Tab-separated table of C-alpha atoms and ligand atoms in Angstrom:
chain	number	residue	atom	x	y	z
A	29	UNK	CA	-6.860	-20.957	11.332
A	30	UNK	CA	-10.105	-19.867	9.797
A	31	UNK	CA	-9.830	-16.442	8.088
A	32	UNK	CA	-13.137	-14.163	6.282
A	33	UNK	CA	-11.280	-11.741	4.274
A	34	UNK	CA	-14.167	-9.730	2.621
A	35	UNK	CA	-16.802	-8.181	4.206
A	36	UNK	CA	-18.378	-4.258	4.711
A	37	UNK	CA	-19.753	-2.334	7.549
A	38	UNK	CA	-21.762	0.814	8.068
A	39	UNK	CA	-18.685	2.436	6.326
A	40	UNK	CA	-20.389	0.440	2.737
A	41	UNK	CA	-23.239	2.480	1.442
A	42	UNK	CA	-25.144	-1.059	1.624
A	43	UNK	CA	-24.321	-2.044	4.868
A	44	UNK	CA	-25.535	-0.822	8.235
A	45	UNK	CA	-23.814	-2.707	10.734
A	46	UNK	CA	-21.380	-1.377	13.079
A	47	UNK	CA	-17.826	-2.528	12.437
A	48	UNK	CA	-17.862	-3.977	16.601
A	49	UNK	CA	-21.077	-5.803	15.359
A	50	UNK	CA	-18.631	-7.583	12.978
A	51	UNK	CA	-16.338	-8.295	14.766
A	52	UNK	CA	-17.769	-9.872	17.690
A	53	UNK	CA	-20.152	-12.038	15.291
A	54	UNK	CA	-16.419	-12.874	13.967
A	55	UNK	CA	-15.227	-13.909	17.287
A	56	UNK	CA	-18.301	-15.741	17.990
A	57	UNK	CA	-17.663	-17.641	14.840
A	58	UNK	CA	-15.019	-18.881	15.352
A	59	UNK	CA	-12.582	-16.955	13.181
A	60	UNK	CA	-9.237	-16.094	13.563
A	61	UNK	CA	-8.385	-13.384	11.683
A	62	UNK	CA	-11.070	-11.599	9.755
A	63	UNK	CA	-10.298	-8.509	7.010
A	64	UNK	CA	-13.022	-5.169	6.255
A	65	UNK	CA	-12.938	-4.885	2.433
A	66	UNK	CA	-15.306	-1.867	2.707
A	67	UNK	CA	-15.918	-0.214	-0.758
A	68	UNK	CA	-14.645	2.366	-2.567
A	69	UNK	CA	-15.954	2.317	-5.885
A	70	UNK	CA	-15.695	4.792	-8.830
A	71	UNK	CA	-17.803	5.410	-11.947
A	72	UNK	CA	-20.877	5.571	-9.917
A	73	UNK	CA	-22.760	8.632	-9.140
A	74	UNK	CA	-20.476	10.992	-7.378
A	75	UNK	CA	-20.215	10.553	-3.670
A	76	UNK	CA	-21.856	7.380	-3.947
A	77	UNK	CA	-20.383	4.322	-2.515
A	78	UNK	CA	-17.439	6.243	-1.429
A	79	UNK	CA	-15.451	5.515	1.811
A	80	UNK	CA	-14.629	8.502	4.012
A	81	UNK	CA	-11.365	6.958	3.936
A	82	UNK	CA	-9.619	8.905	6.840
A	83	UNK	CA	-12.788	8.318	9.179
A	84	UNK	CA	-11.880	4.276	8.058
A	85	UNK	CA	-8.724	3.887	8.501
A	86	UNK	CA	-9.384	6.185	12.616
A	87	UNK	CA	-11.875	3.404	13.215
A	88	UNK	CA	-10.413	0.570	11.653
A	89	UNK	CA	-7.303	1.039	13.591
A	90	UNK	CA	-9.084	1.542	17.130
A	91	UNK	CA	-11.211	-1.591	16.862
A	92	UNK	CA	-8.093	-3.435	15.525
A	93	UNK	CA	-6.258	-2.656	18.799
A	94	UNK	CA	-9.567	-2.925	21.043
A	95	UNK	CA	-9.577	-6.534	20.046
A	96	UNK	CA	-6.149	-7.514	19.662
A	97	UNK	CA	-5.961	-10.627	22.015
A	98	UNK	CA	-9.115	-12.228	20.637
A	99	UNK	CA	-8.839	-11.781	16.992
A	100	UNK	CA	-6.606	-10.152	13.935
A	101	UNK	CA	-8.444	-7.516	12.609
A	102	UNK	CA	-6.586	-6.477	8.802
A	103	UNK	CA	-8.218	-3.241	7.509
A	104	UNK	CA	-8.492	-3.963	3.661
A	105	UNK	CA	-11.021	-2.031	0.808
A	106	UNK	CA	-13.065	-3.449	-2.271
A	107	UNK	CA	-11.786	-1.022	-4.698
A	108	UNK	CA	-14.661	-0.885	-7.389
A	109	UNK	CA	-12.286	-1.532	-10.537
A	110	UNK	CA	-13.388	0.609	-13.878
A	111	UNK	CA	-10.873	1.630	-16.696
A	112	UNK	CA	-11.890	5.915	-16.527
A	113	UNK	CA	-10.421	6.188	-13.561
A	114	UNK	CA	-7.485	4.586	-13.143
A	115	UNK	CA	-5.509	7.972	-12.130
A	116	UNK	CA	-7.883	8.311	-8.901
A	117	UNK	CA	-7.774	4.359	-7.928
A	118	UNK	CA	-4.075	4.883	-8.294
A	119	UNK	CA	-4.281	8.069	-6.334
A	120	UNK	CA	-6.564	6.769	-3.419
A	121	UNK	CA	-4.281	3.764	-2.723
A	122	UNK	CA	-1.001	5.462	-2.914
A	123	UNK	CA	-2.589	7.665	-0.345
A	124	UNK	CA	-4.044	5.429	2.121
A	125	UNK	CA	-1.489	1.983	3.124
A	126	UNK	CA	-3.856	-0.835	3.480
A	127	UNK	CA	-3.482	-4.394	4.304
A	128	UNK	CA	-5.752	-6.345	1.450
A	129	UNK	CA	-6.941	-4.448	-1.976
A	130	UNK	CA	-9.566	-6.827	-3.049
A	131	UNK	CA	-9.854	-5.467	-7.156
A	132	UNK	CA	-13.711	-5.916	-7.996
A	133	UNK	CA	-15.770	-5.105	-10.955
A	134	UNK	CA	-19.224	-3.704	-10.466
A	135	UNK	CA	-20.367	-2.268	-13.699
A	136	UNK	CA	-21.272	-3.663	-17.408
A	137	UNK	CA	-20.752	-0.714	-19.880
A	138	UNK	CA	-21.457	1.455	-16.823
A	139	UNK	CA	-24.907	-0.132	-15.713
A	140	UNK	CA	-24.723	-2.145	-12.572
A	141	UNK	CA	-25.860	-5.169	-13.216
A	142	UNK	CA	-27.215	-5.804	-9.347
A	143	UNK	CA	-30.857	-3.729	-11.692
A	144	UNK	CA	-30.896	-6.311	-14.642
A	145	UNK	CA	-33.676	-4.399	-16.479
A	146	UNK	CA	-31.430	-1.526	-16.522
A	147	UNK	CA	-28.757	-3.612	-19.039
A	148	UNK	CA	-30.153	-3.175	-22.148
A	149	UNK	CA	-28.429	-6.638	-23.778
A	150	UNK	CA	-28.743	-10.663	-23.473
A	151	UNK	CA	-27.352	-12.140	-20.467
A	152	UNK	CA	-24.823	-13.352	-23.029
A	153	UNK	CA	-23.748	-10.043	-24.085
A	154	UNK	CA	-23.746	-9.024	-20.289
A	155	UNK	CA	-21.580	-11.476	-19.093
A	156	UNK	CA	-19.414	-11.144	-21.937
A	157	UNK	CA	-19.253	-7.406	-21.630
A	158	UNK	CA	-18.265	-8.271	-18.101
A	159	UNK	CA	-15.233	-10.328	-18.460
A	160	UNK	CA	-13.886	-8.092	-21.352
A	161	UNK	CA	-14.130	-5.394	-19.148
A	162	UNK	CA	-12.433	-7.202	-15.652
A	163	UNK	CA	-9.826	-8.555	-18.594
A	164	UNK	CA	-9.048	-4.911	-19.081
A	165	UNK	CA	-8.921	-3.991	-15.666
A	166	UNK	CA	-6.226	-6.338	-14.599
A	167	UNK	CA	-4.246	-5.510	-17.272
A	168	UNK	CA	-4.259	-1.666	-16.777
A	169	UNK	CA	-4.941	-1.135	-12.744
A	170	UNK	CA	-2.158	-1.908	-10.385
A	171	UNK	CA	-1.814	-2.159	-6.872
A	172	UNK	CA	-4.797	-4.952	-5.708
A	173	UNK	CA	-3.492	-8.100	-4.517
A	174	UNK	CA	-7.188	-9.962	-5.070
A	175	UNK	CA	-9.615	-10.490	-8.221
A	176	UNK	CA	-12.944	-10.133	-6.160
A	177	UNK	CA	-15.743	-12.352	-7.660
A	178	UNK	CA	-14.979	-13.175	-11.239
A	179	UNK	CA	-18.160	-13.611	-12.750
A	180	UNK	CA	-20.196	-12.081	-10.287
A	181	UNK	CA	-22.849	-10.526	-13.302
A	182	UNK	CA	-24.133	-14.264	-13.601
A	183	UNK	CA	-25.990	-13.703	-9.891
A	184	UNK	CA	-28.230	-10.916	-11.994
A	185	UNK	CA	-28.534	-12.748	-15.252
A	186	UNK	CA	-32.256	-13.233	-16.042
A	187	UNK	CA	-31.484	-17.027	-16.864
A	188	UNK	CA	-28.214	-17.958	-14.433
A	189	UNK	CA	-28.461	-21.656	-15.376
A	190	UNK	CA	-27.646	-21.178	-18.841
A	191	UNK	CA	-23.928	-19.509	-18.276
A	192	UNK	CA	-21.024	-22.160	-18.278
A	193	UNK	CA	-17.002	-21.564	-18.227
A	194	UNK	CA	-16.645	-23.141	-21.245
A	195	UNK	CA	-18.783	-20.214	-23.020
A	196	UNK	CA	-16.143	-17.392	-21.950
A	197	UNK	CA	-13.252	-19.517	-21.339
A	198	UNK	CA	-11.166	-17.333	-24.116
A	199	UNK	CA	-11.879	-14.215	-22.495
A	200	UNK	CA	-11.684	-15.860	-18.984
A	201	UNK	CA	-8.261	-17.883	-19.381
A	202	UNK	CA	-7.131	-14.541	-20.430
A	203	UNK	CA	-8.097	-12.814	-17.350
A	204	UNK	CA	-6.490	-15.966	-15.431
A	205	UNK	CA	-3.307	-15.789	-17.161
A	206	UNK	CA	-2.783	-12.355	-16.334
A	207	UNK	CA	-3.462	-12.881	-12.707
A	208	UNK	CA	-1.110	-15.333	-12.547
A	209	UNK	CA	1.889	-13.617	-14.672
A	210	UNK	CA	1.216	-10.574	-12.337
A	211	UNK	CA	1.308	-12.462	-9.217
A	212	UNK	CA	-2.720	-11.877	-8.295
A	213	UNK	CA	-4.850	-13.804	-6.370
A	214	UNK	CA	-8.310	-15.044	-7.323
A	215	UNK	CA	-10.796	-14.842	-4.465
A	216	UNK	CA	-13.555	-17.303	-4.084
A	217	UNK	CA	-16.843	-15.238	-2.934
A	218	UNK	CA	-19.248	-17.306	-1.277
A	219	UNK	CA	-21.700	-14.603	-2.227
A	220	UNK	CA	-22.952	-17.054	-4.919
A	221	UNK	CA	-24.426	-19.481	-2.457
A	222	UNK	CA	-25.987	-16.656	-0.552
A	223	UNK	CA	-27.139	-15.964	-4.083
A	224	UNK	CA	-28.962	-19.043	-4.913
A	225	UNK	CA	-26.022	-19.803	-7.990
A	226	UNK	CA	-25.386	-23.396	-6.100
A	227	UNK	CA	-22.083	-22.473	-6.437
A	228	UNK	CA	-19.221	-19.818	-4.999
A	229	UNK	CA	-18.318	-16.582	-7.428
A	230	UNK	CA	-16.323	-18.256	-9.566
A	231	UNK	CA	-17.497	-20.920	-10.404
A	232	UNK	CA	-15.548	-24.116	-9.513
A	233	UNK	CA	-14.501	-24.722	-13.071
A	234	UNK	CA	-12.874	-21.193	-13.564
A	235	UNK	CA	-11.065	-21.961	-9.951
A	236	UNK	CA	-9.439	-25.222	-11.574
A	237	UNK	CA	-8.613	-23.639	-14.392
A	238	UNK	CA	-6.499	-21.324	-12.614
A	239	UNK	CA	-4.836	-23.906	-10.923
A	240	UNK	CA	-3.689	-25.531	-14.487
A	241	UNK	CA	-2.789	-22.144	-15.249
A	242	UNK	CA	-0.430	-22.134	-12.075
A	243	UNK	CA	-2.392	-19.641	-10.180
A	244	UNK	CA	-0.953	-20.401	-6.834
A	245	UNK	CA	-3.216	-18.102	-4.359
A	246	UNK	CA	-6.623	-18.193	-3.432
A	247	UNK	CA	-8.590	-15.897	-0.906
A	248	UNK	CA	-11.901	-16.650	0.236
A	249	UNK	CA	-14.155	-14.315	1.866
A	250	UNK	CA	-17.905	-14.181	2.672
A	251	UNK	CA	-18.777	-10.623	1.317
A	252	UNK	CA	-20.868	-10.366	4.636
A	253	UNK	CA	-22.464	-7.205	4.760
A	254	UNK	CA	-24.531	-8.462	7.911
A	255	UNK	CA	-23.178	-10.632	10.917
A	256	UNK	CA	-25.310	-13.432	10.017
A	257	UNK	CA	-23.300	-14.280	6.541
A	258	UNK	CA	-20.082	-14.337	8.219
A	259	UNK	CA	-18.082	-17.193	6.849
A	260	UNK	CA	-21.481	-18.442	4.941
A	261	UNK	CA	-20.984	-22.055	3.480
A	262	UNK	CA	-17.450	-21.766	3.989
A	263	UNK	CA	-17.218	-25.777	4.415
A	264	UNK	CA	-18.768	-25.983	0.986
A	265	UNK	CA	-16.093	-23.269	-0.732
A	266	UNK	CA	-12.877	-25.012	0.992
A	267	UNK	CA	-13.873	-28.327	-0.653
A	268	UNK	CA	-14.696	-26.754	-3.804
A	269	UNK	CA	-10.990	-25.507	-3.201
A	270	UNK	CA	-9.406	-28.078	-2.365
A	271	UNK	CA	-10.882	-30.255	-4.919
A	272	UNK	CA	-9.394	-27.941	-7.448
A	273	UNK	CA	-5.891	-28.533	-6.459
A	274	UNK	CA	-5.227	-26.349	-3.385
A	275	UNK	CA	-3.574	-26.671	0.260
A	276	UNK	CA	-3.716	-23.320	1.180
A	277	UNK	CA	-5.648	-20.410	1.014
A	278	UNK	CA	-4.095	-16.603	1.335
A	279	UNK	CA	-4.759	-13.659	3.349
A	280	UNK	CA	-2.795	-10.691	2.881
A	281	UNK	CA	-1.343	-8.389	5.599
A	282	UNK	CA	0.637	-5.459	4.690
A	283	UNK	CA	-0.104	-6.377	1.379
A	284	UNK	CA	2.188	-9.302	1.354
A	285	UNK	CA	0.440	-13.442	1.239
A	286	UNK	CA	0.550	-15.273	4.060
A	287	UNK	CA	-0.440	-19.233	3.151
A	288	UNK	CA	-2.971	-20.634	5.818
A	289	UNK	CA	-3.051	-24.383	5.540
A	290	UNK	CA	-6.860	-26.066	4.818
B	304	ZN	ZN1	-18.022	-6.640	-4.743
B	305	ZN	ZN1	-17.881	-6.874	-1.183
């Protein structure tokens, strides 16, 4: 069974393609069951990368059923993780029942990272900045089954080859333990590779490490926001994940893991 579990349509503020698009680059793919992770993200400026989420979930559900005997569509959201607005994340997903909430963090100190000049420290204070911040978000948010790219600032640091595991790994085993004592998966985002990192978001050392640390689930997903990066290097991630210990990988439908074999 091959499974993308992340990836945006028109319904993303940076995405244009039609959700059918998607889906029948999906199909042509060869995928089985494929998940929307459109965003919803918060502490941006108002209105902006915001889901009309009732407009979603009408469309979702009619291409879902349009293309039932060719391939599982789940209808899941990237909810854009930050610590001032915990009440409205909680809110919005109480609200709206969705099959995957992939947890992601977008900002550094408020800045988005994606405009590196706009970050006024070192990369080493931006990546640290970073996983204090995620660290805080797992502990305090509930209700996302996913960690969406840990360590995602290093594809906007101004010198990406000099970040390493081992230079966070206090802040970073923290945010692993926590996953795994609150029963969290950790995706792998292939997003690096599109990225030029030579490696999937996280890297493959944080990915073992959560294995020792008895993280059990793993998601993978593309991040596609166009049908061409549909399952991009997926070959590549699935060793990487295997290789650190795994069998399975997880998708999530009605919220609850289902184990797909590798
Ligand atoms: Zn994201
Ligand atoms: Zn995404």
């Amino acid at each position: 069974m091959k499974a993308d579990i992340h990836m945006h349509t028109v319904f993303s503020e940076d995405s244009e393609t039609p959700v059918e698009t998607m889906v029948e680059e999906s199909i042509a793919r060869g995928m089985d069951i494929i998940c929307f992770t459109d965003h919803q993200d918060y502490g941006l400026k108002p209105g902006y990368f915001q889901v009309d989420p009732d407009a979603y979930r009408e469309k979702m559900i009619q291409v879902r059923d349009a293309f039932k005997d060719r391939i599982r569509v789940l209808i899941g959201i990237e909810i854009g993780m930050h610590m001032d607005y915990r009440d409205e994340i909680k809110s919005f997903l109480q609200k709206y029942p969705f099959d995957f909430v992939l947890g992601s963090v977008h900002l550094v100190d408020g800045v988005d990272p994606y405009d590196r000049a706009l970050y006024p420290g070192t990369d080493d204070e931006m990546y640290r900045r970073y996983f204090e911040q995620t660290l805080e978000c797992v502990r305090h948010i509930d209700g996302f089954q996913a960690l969406g790219h840990l360590d995602y600032v290093v594809r906007y640091g101004y010198d990406q080859t000099a970040y390493t595991y081992q230079k966070y790994a206090d802040v970073i085993d923290e945010i692993l333990r926590e996953l795994v004592s609150r029963g969290i998966a950790l995706e792998v985002n292939t997003g690096g590779y599109k990225k030029g990192l030579g490696y999937p978001n996280p890297h493959p050392d944080i990915i073992r490490r959560f294995r020792e640390l008895g993280g059990e689930m793993i998601t993978l997903g593309a991040d596609a926001h166009v049908p061409s990066y549909i399952g991009y290097e997926f070959d590549r991630a699935e060793t990487v994940i295997k290789e650190a210990g795994y069998k399975e990988i997880t998708i999530f439908m009605n919220k609850k893991p289902v184990f797909l074999e590798l």
